[in-house]
Tab-separated table of C-alpha atoms in Angstrom:
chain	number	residue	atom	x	y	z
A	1	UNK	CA	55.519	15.316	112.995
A	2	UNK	CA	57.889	15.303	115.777
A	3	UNK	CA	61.256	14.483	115.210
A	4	UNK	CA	61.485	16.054	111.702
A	5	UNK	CA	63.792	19.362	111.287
A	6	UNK	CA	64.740	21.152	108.897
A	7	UNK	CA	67.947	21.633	109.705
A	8	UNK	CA	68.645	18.034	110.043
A	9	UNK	CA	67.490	18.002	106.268
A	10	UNK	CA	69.742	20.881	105.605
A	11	UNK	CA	73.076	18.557	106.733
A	12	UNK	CA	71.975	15.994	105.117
A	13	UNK	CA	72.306	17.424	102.212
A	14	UNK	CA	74.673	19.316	102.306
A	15	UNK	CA	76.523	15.828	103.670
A	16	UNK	CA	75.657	13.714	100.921
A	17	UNK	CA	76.960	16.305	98.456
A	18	UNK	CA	79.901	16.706	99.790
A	19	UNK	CA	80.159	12.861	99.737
A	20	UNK	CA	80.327	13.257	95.920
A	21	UNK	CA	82.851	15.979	95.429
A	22	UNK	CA	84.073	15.469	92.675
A	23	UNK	CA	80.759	14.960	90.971
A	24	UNK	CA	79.450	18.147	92.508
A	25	UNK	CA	82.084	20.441	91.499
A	26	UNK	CA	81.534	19.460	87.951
A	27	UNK	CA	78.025	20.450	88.547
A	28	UNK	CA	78.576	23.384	89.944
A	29	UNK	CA	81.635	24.565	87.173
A	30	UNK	CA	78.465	23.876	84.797
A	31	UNK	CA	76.011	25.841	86.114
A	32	UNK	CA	78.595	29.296	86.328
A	33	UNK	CA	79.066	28.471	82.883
A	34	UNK	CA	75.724	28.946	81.878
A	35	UNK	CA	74.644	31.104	83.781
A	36	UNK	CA	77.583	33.594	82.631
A	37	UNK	CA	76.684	32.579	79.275
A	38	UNK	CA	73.000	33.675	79.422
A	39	UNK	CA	73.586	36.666	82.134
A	40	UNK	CA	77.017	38.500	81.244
A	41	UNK	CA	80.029	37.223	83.397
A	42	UNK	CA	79.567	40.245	85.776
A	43	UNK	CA	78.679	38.891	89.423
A	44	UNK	CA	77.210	42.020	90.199
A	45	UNK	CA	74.703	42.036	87.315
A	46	UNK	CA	73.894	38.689	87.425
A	47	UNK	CA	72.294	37.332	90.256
A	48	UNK	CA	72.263	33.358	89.148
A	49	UNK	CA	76.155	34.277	88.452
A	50	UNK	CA	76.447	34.997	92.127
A	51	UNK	CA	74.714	32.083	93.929
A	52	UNK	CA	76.490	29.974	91.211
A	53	UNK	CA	80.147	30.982	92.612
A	54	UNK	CA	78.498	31.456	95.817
A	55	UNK	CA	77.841	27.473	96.121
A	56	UNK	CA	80.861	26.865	94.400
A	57	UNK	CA	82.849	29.514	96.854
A	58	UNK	CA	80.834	26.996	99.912
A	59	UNK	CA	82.051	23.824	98.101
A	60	UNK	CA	86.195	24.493	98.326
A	61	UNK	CA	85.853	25.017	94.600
A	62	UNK	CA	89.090	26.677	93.599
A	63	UNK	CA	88.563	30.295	92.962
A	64	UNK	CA	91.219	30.525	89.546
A	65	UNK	CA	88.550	27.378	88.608
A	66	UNK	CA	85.736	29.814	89.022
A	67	UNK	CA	87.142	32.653	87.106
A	68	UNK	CA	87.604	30.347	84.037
A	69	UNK	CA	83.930	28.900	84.008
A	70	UNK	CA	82.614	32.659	83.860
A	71	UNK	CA	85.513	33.778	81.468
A	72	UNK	CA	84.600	30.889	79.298
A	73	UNK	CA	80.694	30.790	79.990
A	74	UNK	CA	80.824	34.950	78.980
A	75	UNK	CA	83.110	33.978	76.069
A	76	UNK	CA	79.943	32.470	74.122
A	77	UNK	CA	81.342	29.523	73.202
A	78	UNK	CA	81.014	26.906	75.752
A	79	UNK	CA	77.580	25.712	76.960
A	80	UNK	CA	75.645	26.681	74.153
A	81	UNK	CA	74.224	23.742	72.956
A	82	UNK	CA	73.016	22.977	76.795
A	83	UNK	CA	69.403	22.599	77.002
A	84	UNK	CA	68.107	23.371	80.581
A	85	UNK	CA	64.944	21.262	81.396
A	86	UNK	CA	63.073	20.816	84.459
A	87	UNK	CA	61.512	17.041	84.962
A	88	UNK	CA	58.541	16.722	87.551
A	89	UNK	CA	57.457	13.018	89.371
A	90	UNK	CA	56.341	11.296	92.768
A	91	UNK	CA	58.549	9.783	94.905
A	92	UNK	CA	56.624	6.855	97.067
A	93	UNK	CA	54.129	8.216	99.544
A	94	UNK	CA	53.689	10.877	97.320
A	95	UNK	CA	56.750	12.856	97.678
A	96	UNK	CA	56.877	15.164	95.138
A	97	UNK	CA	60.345	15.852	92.902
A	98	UNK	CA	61.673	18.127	90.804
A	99	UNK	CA	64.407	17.621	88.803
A	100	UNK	CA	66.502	20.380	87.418
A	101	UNK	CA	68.585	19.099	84.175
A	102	UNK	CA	71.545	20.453	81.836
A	103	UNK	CA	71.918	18.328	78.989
A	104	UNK	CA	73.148	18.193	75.058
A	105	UNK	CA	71.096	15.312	74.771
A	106	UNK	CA	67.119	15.328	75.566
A	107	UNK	CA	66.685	11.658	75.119
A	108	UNK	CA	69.577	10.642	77.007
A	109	UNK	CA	68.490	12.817	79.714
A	110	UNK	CA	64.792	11.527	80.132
A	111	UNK	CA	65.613	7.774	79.719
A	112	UNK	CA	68.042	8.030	82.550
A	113	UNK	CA	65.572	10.043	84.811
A	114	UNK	CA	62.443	7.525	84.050
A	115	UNK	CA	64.676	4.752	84.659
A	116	UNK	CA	65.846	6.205	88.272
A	117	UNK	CA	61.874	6.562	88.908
A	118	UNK	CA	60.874	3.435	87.921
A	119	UNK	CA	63.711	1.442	90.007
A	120	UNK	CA	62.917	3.120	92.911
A	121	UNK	CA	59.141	3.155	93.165
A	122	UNK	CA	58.366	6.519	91.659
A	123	UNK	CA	56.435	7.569	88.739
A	124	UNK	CA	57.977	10.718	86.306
A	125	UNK	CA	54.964	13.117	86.038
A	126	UNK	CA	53.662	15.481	83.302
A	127	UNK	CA	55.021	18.801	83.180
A	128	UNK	CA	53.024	20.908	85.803
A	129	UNK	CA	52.144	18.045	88.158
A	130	UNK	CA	54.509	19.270	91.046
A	131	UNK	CA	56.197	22.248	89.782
A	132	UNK	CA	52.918	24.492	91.686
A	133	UNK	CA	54.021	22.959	95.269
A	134	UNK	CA	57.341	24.936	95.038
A	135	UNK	CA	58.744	28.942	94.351
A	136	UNK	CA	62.424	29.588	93.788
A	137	UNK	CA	63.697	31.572	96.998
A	138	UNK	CA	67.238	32.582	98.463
A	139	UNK	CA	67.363	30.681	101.437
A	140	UNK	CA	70.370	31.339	104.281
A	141	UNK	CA	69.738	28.773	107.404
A	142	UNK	CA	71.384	29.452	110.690
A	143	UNK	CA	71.836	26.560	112.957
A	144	UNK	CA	70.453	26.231	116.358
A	145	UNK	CA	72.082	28.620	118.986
A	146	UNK	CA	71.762	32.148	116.817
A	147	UNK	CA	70.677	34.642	118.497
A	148	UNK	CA	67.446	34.386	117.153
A	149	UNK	CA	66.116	38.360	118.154
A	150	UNK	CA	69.317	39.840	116.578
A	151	UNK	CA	69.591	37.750	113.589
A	152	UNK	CA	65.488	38.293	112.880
A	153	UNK	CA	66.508	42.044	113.327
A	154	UNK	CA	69.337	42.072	111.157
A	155	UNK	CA	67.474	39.979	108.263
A	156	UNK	CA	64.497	42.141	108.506
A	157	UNK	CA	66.787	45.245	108.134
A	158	UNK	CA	68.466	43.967	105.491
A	159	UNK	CA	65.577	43.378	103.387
A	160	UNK	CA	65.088	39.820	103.822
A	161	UNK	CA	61.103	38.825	102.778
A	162	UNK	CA	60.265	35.933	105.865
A	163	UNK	CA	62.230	34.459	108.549
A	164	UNK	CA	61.244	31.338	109.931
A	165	UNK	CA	62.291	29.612	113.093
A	166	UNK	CA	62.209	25.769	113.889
A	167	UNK	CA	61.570	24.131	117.060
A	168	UNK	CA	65.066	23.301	117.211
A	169	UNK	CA	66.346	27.030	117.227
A	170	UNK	CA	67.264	26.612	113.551
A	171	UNK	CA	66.139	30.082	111.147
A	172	UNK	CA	65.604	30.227	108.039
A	173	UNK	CA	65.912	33.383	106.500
A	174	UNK	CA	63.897	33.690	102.426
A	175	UNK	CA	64.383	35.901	99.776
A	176	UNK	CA	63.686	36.835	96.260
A	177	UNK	CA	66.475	34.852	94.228
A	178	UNK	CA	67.223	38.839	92.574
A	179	UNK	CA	68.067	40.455	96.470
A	180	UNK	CA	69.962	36.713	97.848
A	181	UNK	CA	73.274	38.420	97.895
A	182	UNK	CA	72.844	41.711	99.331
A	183	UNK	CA	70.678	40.065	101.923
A	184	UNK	CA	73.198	37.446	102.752
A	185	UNK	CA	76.271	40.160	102.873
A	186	UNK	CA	74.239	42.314	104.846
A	187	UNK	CA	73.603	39.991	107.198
A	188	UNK	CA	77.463	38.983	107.637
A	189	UNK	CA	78.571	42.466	107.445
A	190	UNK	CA	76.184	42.920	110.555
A	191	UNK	CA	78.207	39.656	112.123
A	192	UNK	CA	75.701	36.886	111.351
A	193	UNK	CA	77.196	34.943	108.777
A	194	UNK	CA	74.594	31.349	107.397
A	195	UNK	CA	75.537	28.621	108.105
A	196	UNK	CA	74.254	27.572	104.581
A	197	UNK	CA	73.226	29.719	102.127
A	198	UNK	CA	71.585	28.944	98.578
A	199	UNK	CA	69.013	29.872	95.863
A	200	UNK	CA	66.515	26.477	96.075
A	201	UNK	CA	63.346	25.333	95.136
A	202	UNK	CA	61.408	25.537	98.263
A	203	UNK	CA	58.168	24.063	98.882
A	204	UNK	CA	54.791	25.508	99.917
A	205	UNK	CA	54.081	22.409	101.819
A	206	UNK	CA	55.845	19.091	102.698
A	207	UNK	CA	54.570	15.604	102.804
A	208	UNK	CA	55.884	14.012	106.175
A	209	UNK	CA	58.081	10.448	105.524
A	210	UNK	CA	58.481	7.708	108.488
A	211	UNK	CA	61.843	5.933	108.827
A	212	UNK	CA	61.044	3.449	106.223
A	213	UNK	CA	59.326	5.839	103.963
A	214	UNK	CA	62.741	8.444	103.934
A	215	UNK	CA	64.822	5.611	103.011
A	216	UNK	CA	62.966	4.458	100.086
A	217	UNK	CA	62.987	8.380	98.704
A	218	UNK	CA	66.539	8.960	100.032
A	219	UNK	CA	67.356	6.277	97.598
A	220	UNK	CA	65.348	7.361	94.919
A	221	UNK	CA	66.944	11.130	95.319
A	222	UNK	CA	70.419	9.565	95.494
A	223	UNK	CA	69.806	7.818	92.054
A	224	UNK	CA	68.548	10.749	90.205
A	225	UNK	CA	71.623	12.691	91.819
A	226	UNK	CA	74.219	10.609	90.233
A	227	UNK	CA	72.960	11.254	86.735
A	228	UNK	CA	75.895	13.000	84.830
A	229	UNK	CA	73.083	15.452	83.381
A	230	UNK	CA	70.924	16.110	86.720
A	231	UNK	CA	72.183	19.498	88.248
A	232	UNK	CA	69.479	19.473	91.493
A	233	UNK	CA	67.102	17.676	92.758
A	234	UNK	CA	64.277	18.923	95.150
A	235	UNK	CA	61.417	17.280	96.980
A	236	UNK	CA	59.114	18.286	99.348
A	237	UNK	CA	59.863	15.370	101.741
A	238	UNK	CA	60.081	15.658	105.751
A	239	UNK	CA	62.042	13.174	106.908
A	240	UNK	CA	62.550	12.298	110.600
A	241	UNK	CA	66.013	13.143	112.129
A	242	UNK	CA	66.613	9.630	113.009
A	243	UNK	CA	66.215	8.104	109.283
A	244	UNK	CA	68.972	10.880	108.196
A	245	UNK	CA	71.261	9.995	111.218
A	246	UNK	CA	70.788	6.373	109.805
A	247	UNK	CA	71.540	6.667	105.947
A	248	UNK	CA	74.102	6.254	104.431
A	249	UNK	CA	74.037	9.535	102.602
């Protein structure tokens, strides 16, 4: 549909996250603790470890903040009575959501997640009804005005799976979550350095939104994102550049 880009998605984002800082970073302290916890507090070894302080490196967390959430997330203690769970649903239009959740509490969890569906006009789904549409990929964008040759060259060398251009000029650049960081330091080592870089759920398909359409899932993402226990929350929405210029974030 013209006037969607994924890069425009991309800032949005990324804006409306950084809108909620201090929410985020909590988030993000959370998810290096657990994933040191299950993996082993070595970066190296552990390749959730390393997008985890990679996004939290990206988000001005403190690095001294870091340290302690893997000293205390390899320690044992701390985030073991976490549950991770992974809530599917609809969005309207048919949007489809996944919702990645850390909680100590189940039915605290799912009550707050229906209830953010149900206000905003989507329906939570069984497990298995959306998770299909998407695969969990490293993903390092590059706005529009790389040099697309030398970047496709340099991801390609570096081991990078698919690179995919947008009719803006944007790339995208996917990998296996295990290979992310070697593909990403590659790349920078070779001079190209993402503009945003991440492990994500990405879709196999999207479901294109008008303006009216991307505001009513906007909202409905928004919602589930301000959940203390929600850690992410994906769709496979395309919405139009002029409905993200025109929210509120």
């Amino acid at each position: 549909m013209a006037g969607h880009s994924k890069w425009a998605n991309i800032k949005h984002r990324k804006a409306a996250q950084d809108a909620k800082r201090g929410r985020l970073w909590s988030k993000l302290i959370r998810e290096i603790t657990v994933a040191a916890r299950l993996g082993g507090g070595s970066i190296a070894d552990n390749p959730r470890l390393r997008a985890a302080s990679d996004a939290a490196l990206a988000a001005n967390v403190p690095k001294d903040t870091i340290d302690r959430a893997i000293q205390r997330g390899a320690g044992g203690g701390e985030g073991a009575d976490v549950e991770e769970i992974v809530y599917e649903g609809y969005a309207p239009g048919g949007v489809a959501i996944l919702v990645e959740v850390m909680t100590d509490n189940r039915n605290r969890s799912v009550a707050a997640v229906r209830h953010a569906f149900s206000k905003h006009g989507g329906n939570l789904g069984t497990n298995g009804s959306v998770a299909y549409l998407f695969n969990k990929l490293g993903v390092a964008s590059f706005a529009p005005g790389a040099d697309e040759d030398a970047v496709l060259d340099a991801a390609l060398d570096a081991g990078a799976e698919d690179v995919d251009s947008d009719e803006d000029g944007s790339m995208s650049i996917t990998t296996p979550p295990e290979t992310f960081g070697g593909v990403v330091d590659a790349l920078s080592a070779a001079g190209f350095v993402p503009d945003h870089a991440e492990v994500t759920m990405v879709p196999s398909s999207y479901c294109d939104c008008d303006a009216h359409g991307a505001q009513r899932v906007l909202r409905l993402i928004d919602a589930l994102e301000d959940i203390d226990d929600v850690q992410n929350v994906f769709s496979n929405a395309s919405f139009p550049v002029d409905a993200l210029e025109g929210s509120a974030g």
